[in-house]
CSV table of C-alpha atoms in Angstrom, one decimal:
chain,number,residue,atom,x,y,z
A,1,MET,CA,8.6,-18.6,-18.3
A,2,THR,CA,12.3,-18.3,-19.1
A,3,GLU,CA,15.4,-19.5,-17.3
A,4,LYS,CA,18.7,-17.7,-17.5
A,5,PRO,CA,22.2,-18.7,-16.4
A,6,ALA,CA,23.2,-17.8,-12.9
A,7,ARG,CA,25.2,-14.6,-13.5
A,8,PRO,CA,24.9,-11.0,-12.2
A,9,ASP,CA,22.3,-8.9,-13.8
A,10,PRO,CA,23.8,-5.7,-15.4
A,11,THR,CA,23.5,-2.8,-12.9
A,12,VAL,CA,25.1,0.5,-12.4
A,13,ILE,CA,28.3,-0.1,-10.5
A,14,GLY,CA,29.8,3.4,-10.6
A,15,GLU,CA,29.7,3.8,-6.9
A,16,VAL,CA,31.5,1.7,-4.3
A,17,ALA,CA,28.9,-0.1,-2.2
A,18,ALA,CA,29.7,-0.5,1.5
A,19,PRO,CA,26.3,-1.7,2.8
A,20,PRO,CA,25.4,-2.0,6.4
A,21,PHE,CA,24.6,-5.5,7.5
A,22,ALA,CA,21.1,-4.7,8.7
A,23,ARG,CA,18.5,-2.0,8.2
A,24,LEU,CA,15.8,-1.7,10.8
A,25,PRO,CA,12.1,-0.9,9.9
A,26,ASP,CA,10.3,2.3,10.5
A,27,PRO,CA,7.0,0.8,11.7
A,28,LEU,CA,4.9,3.7,10.3
A,29,GLN,CA,6.6,4.1,7.0
A,30,LEU,CA,6.8,0.4,6.4
A,31,PHE,CA,3.0,0.0,6.2
A,32,VAL,CA,2.4,3.3,4.5
A,33,ASP,CA,4.8,2.3,1.7
A,34,ARG,CA,3.2,-1.2,1.5
A,35,ALA,CA,-0.4,0.2,1.3
A,36,LEU,CA,0.5,2.6,-1.4
A,37,ARG,CA,2.4,0.1,-3.4
A,38,LEU,CA,-0.4,-2.5,-3.2
A,39,ARG,CA,-2.9,0.2,-4.3
A,40,THR,CA,-0.8,1.0,-7.3
A,41,LEU,CA,-0.3,-2.7,-8.2
A,42,ALA,CA,-4.1,-3.4,-7.8
A,43,ALA,CA,-4.9,-0.9,-10.5
A,44,ARG,CA,-3.1,-2.9,-13.1
A,45,SER,CA,-3.3,-6.5,-11.9
A,46,GLU,CA,-5.6,-9.4,-12.7
A,47,ILE,CA,-5.9,-10.0,-8.9
A,48,GLY,CA,-6.7,-6.3,-8.3
A,49,PRO,CA,-9.5,-6.9,-5.8
A,50,TYR,CA,-7.3,-9.0,-3.6
A,51,LEU,CA,-4.4,-6.5,-3.7
A,52,ARG,CA,-6.8,-3.7,-2.8
A,53,PHE,CA,-7.9,-5.8,0.2
A,54,LEU,CA,-4.3,-6.2,1.2
A,55,SER,CA,-3.8,-2.5,0.7
A,56,ASP,CA,-6.6,-1.8,3.1
A,57,LEU,CA,-5.1,-4.2,5.6
A,58,ALA,CA,-1.7,-2.5,5.4
A,59,GLU,CA,-3.4,0.9,5.9
A,60,MET,CA,-5.0,-0.4,9.1
A,61,GLN,CA,-1.6,-1.7,10.2
A,62,TYR,CA,-0.4,1.9,9.9
A,63,ARG,CA,-3.4,3.6,11.4
A,64,ILE,CA,-3.7,1.6,14.6
A,65,GLN,CA,-0.2,2.5,15.8
A,66,ASP,CA,-1.1,5.9,17.2
A,67,GLU,CA,-0.5,5.9,21.0
A,68,LEU,CA,0.0,2.2,21.3
A,69,PRO,CA,1.7,1.1,24.5
A,70,GLU,CA,5.5,0.7,24.3
A,71,PRO,CA,6.3,-3.0,23.6
A,72,ALA,CA,8.2,-5.0,26.2
A,73,MET,CA,11.8,-5.4,25.0
A,74,PRO,CA,14.3,-8.1,26.0
A,75,ASP,CA,16.0,-7.5,29.3
A,76,GLY,CA,19.4,-5.7,29.3
A,77,ALA,CA,21.5,-8.9,29.2
A,78,ALA,CA,19.5,-10.5,26.4
A,79,PRO,CA,21.2,-8.8,23.5
A,80,ALA,CA,24.6,-9.8,24.7
A,81,ARG,CA,23.5,-13.4,25.2
A,82,ALA,CA,22.0,-13.4,21.7
A,83,ARG,CA,25.3,-12.2,20.2
A,84,THR,CA,27.3,-14.7,22.1
A,85,HIS,CA,25.2,-17.6,20.8
A,86,ALA,CA,24.4,-16.1,17.3
A,87,MET,CA,20.7,-15.9,18.1
A,88,PRO,CA,18.2,-13.1,17.2
A,89,PRO,CA,17.6,-10.7,20.1
A,90,LEU,CA,13.8,-11.0,19.5
A,91,ASP,CA,12.9,-14.6,20.3
A,92,ARG,CA,9.8,-15.4,18.3
A,93,ALA,CA,9.7,-19.0,19.6
A,94,GLY,CA,9.4,-17.6,23.2
A,95,PHE,CA,7.0,-14.9,22.3
A,96,ALA,CA,4.7,-13.9,25.2
A,97,PRO,CA,1.9,-11.3,24.4
A,98,ASP,CA,2.3,-8.2,26.5
A,99,ALA,CA,0.0,-5.2,26.9
A,100,ALA,CA,1.3,-3.6,23.7
A,101,PHE,CA,0.5,-6.7,21.7
A,102,GLU,CA,-2.9,-7.1,23.3
A,103,ALA,CA,-3.7,-3.5,22.3
A,104,THR,CA,-2.3,-4.0,18.8
A,105,PHE,CA,-4.3,-7.2,18.2
A,106,ASP,CA,-7.6,-5.7,19.5
A,107,ARG,CA,-7.2,-2.5,17.5
A,108,PHE,CA,-6.2,-4.2,14.3
A,109,THR,CA,-8.9,-6.8,14.3
A,110,GLY,CA,-11.4,-4.2,15.2
A,111,ALA,CA,-10.3,-1.8,12.5
A,112,ALA,CA,-10.1,-4.6,9.9
A,113,ALA,CA,-13.8,-5.3,10.5
A,114,GLY,CA,-14.5,-2.1,8.7
A,115,ILE,CA,-12.7,-3.1,5.5
A,116,ALA,CA,-14.7,-4.4,2.5
A,117,MET,CA,-13.9,-8.1,2.1
A,118,PRO,CA,-15.6,-11.3,0.8
A,119,PRO,CA,-18.0,-13.1,3.1
A,120,ALA,CA,-15.5,-15.9,3.7
A,121,ALA,CA,-12.8,-13.4,4.9
A,122,ALA,CA,-15.3,-11.6,7.1
A,123,GLY,CA,-16.3,-14.9,8.6
A,124,ALA,CA,-12.6,-15.7,9.3
A,125,LEU,CA,-12.0,-12.4,10.9
A,126,GLY,CA,-15.1,-12.9,13.1
A,127,ARG,CA,-13.7,-16.2,14.3
A,128,VAL,CA,-10.4,-14.5,15.1
A,129,ARG,CA,-12.1,-11.8,17.1
A,130,ALA,CA,-14.2,-14.3,19.0
A,131,ALA,CA,-11.3,-16.6,19.8
A,132,GLY,CA,-10.6,-17.3,23.4
A,133,PRO,CA,-7.1,-16.9,24.9
A,134,ALA,CA,-6.0,-20.5,24.3
A,135,GLN,CA,-7.3,-20.5,20.7
A,136,ARG,CA,-5.8,-17.2,19.9
A,137,ASP,CA,-2.4,-18.3,21.4
A,138,GLY,CA,-2.5,-21.3,19.2
A,139,MET,CA,-3.0,-19.1,16.1
A,140,LEU,CA,-0.1,-16.9,17.1
A,141,ARG,CA,2.2,-19.9,17.7
A,142,ALA,CA,1.2,-21.4,14.3
A,143,VAL,CA,2.1,-18.1,12.5
A,144,LEU,CA,5.4,-17.7,14.4
A,145,SER,CA,6.4,-21.4,13.7
A,146,GLY,CA,5.2,-21.4,10.1
A,147,ALA,CA,3.0,-24.4,10.8
A,148,ILE,CA,-0.3,-22.9,9.6
A,149,PRO,CA,-3.2,-25.4,9.2
A,150,ALA,CA,-4.6,-25.5,5.6
A,151,ASP,CA,-8.2,-25.2,6.8
A,152,ALA,CA,-7.7,-21.9,8.7
A,153,MET,CA,-5.3,-19.9,6.5
A,154,ALA,CA,-7.5,-16.8,6.4
A,155,GLU,CA,-7.8,-16.6,10.2
A,156,HIS,CA,-4.0,-16.9,10.5
A,157,ALA,CA,-3.4,-14.2,7.9
A,158,PHE,CA,-5.2,-11.7,10.2
A,159,ALA,CA,-3.2,-12.9,13.2
A,160,ALA,CA,0.0,-12.6,11.1
A,161,ALA,CA,-0.9,-9.0,10.2
A,162,ALA,CA,-1.2,-8.0,13.9
A,163,LEU,CA,2.1,-9.8,14.7
A,164,GLN,CA,3.8,-7.9,11.9
A,165,VAL,CA,2.9,-4.6,13.5
A,166,HIS,CA,4.1,-5.7,16.9
A,167,PHE,CA,7.4,-7.2,15.8
A,168,ALA,CA,8.1,-4.2,13.5
A,169,ARG,CA,7.7,-1.9,16.5
A,170,MET,CA,10.1,-4.1,18.6
A,171,ALA,CA,12.7,-4.4,15.8
A,172,ALA,CA,12.7,-0.6,15.4
A,173,ARG,CA,13.9,-0.3,18.9
A,174,LEU,CA,17.0,-2.6,18.4
A,175,ASP,CA,20.5,-1.4,17.7
A,176,ALA,CA,21.2,-2.2,14.0
A,177,ALA,CA,24.9,-2.0,14.6
A,178,ALA,CA,24.7,-4.8,17.1
A,179,LEU,CA,22.9,-7.3,14.8
A,180,MET,CA,24.8,-10.2,13.3
A,181,PRO,CA,24.1,-13.2,11.1
A,182,VAL,CA,22.2,-15.9,12.9
A,183,GLY,CA,22.0,-18.5,10.2
A,184,ASP,CA,20.9,-19.0,6.6
A,185,GLY,CA,17.4,-17.9,5.9
A,186,ALA,CA,16.9,-16.2,9.3
A,187,CYS,CA,16.2,-12.6,10.1
A,188,PRO,CA,18.9,-11.3,12.5
A,189,SER,CA,16.3,-9.4,14.5
A,190,CYS,CA,13.6,-12.1,15.0
A,191,GLY,CA,14.8,-15.2,13.3
A,192,SER,CA,11.9,-15.3,10.8
A,193,PRO,CA,12.3,-16.4,7.1
A,194,PRO,CA,12.5,-13.8,4.3
A,195,VAL,CA,9.5,-13.0,2.2
A,196,SER,CA,11.7,-12.0,-0.7
A,197,SER,CA,15.1,-10.3,-1.4
A,198,MET,CA,15.9,-7.0,-3.2
A,199,VAL,CA,18.7,-5.7,-5.2
A,200,VAL,CA,18.6,-2.2,-4.0
A,201,GLY,CA,19.5,1.3,-5.2
A,202,TRP,CA,20.1,2.8,-1.8
A,203,ARG,CA,22.9,5.3,-1.4
A,204,GLY,CA,26.0,3.5,-0.3
A,205,ALA,CA,24.5,0.1,-1.1
A,206,HIS,CA,23.7,0.4,-4.8
A,207,GLY,CA,23.5,-3.0,-6.5
A,208,THR,CA,23.7,-5.0,-3.3
A,209,ARG,CA,21.2,-7.4,-2.1
A,210,PHE,CA,19.1,-7.4,1.1
A,211,CYS,CA,16.7,-10.0,2.3
A,212,ALA,CA,13.4,-8.7,3.8
A,213,CYS,CA,11.9,-10.3,6.9
A,214,SER,CA,8.4,-11.6,6.6
A,215,LEU,CA,7.6,-10.7,10.2
A,216,CYS,CA,9.4,-7.7,11.5
A,217,GLY,CA,10.4,-5.9,8.3
A,218,THR,CA,14.2,-5.9,9.1
A,219,CYS,CA,16.3,-6.1,5.9
A,220,TRP,CA,19.7,-7.8,6.0
A,221,HIS,CA,22.6,-7.9,3.6
A,222,HIS,CA,23.1,-11.1,1.6
A,223,VAL,CA,25.5,-11.6,-1.3
A,224,ARG,CA,24.1,-12.2,-4.7
A,225,ILE,CA,24.0,-15.5,-6.6
A,226,LYS,CA,23.8,-17.4,-3.3
A,227,CYS,CA,20.7,-19.2,-2.0
A,228,VAL,CA,19.1,-17.1,0.8
A,229,LEU,CA,17.7,-20.2,2.4
A,230,CYS,CA,20.6,-22.7,2.5
A,231,GLY,CA,23.6,-20.6,1.6
A,232,SER,CA,24.6,-22.7,-1.5
A,233,THR,CA,26.4,-21.0,-4.4
A,234,LYS,CA,26.0,-24.0,-6.7
A,235,GLY,CA,23.2,-24.5,-9.1
A,236,ILE,CA,21.7,-21.0,-8.7
A,237,GLY,CA,19.3,-20.0,-11.5
A,238,TYR,CA,16.8,-17.3,-12.3
A,239,GLN,CA,13.4,-17.6,-13.8
A,240,GLU,CA,10.7,-15.0,-14.7
A,241,VAL,CA,7.4,-14.8,-16.4
A,242,GLU,CA,7.8,-14.7,-20.2
A,243,GLY,CA,7.9,-11.1,-21.4
A,244,GLY,CA,8.4,-9.7,-17.9
A,245,ALA,CA,10.2,-6.5,-17.2
A,246,GLY,CA,13.0,-8.2,-15.4
A,247,THR,CA,12.1,-6.6,-12.1
A,248,VAL,CA,10.8,-9.7,-10.3
A,249,LYS,CA,12.5,-13.1,-10.7
A,250,ALA,CA,12.6,-16.4,-8.9
A,251,GLU,CA,16.0,-17.3,-7.7
A,252,THR,CA,16.2,-21.1,-7.7
A,253,CYS,CA,18.6,-23.4,-5.9
A,254,ASP,CA,19.5,-26.9,-7.0
A,255,SER,CA,20.8,-27.7,-3.5
A,256,CYS,CA,17.6,-27.2,-1.5
A,257,HIS,CA,15.2,-27.2,-4.5
A,258,ARG,CA,13.5,-24.1,-3.3
A,259,TYR,CA,13.1,-20.5,-4.7
A,260,VAL,CA,12.8,-17.0,-3.2
A,261,LYS,CA,11.9,-14.1,-5.4
A,262,VAL,CA,14.4,-11.3,-6.1
A,263,LEU,CA,13.0,-7.8,-6.6
A,264,TYR,CA,15.2,-5.4,-8.6
A,265,GLN,CA,14.7,-2.1,-7.0
A,266,VAL,CA,17.6,-0.8,-9.0
A,267,LYS,CA,15.3,-1.0,-12.0
A,268,GLU,CA,12.0,0.1,-10.3
A,269,ALA,CA,12.5,2.0,-7.1
A,270,ASP,CA,8.9,1.5,-5.8
A,271,LEU,CA,9.1,-2.3,-5.5
A,272,GLU,CA,8.1,-3.4,-2.0
A,273,PRO,CA,9.0,-6.9,-0.6
A,274,VAL,CA,5.6,-8.0,0.6
A,275,ALA,CA,3.4,-6.2,-1.9
A,276,ASP,CA,5.4,-7.2,-5.1
A,277,ASP,CA,5.7,-10.8,-3.8
A,278,ALA,CA,1.9,-11.0,-3.6
A,279,ALA,CA,1.3,-9.2,-6.9
A,280,SER,CA,3.7,-11.6,-8.7
A,281,LEU,CA,1.5,-14.6,-7.9
A,282,GLY,CA,1.6,-15.5,-11.5
A,283,LEU,CA,5.3,-16.4,-11.2
A,284,ASP,CA,4.5,-18.7,-8.3
A,285,LEU,CA,1.8,-20.5,-10.3
A,286,LEU,CA,4.3,-21.0,-13.2
A,287,MET,CA,6.9,-22.2,-10.8
A,288,ARG,CA,4.6,-25.0,-9.7
A,289,GLU,CA,5.3,-26.6,-13.0
A,290,GLY,CA,8.9,-27.2,-12.1
A,291,PRO,CA,10.9,-28.9,-9.4
A,292,TYR,CA,11.3,-26.0,-7.0
A,293,GLU,CA,9.1,-25.3,-4.0
A,294,ARG,CA,8.4,-21.8,-2.8
A,295,GLY,CA,10.8,-20.8,0.0
A,296,GLY,CA,9.8,-17.3,0.8
A,297,PHE,CA,7.1,-16.9,3.5
A,298,ASN,CA,4.3,-14.4,2.9
A,299,PRO,CA,1.2,-14.7,5.3
A,300,PHE,CA,-0.9,-13.3,2.5
A,301,LEU,CA,0.1,-16.0,0.0
A,302,LEU,CA,-0.6,-19.0,2.2
A,303,GLY,CA,-1.3,-22.1,0.1
A,304,TYR,CA,1.1,-21.0,-2.7
């Protein structure tokens, strides 16, 4: 693993970037892109079987959306209140399952049962499907608060996948122009932590950085060489696997002693925030040797 000084990576800067603050997810395209990327990564990875399993999950996240009920959105005054108090319009802390989520959860867990998976994962899914209302609510609360018990991580990964679909569908119905910063390391749509960040090659935003929400899939602009978790600009460094292509790095912060991965889409356009975070598990394993803790949240890398 190499460590390089905190300085901008060379990128094409021929166009003037005027990025929007937020980019909302397309709930269908989000999971199609993720499934395809995971399938590509699986073909060349040492953890190929696991990535193929995640690809199948992402495909189910896409397929179950057909004719789902409309999600219940915040009341008309809620967005204005959120802006006044710099709060996300989708309150994950106050999440209450509605008919749309119930249908999403039942469809996803039912569809996931048809995916090839190890016996331990199948057993975890069976426990999720058999959970009573109180037990299921506890799983959802644990995912949304990031307080997932170590002895039930597989169960919570399935619950998280259903929540991702529901929150992506809600986030897609927000007004991107009305979103505003709500604090370091927090999605402006739902308040969740980032899974990773990306230096993008989008038209009008080339070379700028966006954080990607681990829950709803919203992307929000965040300046480079600045910790996405605590906002510090001091002691920022970059580490990567020795001999890597320079497309995935760990951005480390000496203020909060955590790291979040940076994906360089300007170098490889197909990089996807959740898929490439999972596929670069080797970088997480190497980072364990140092003083920095993982700061990005990925429900499919629980325990790392």
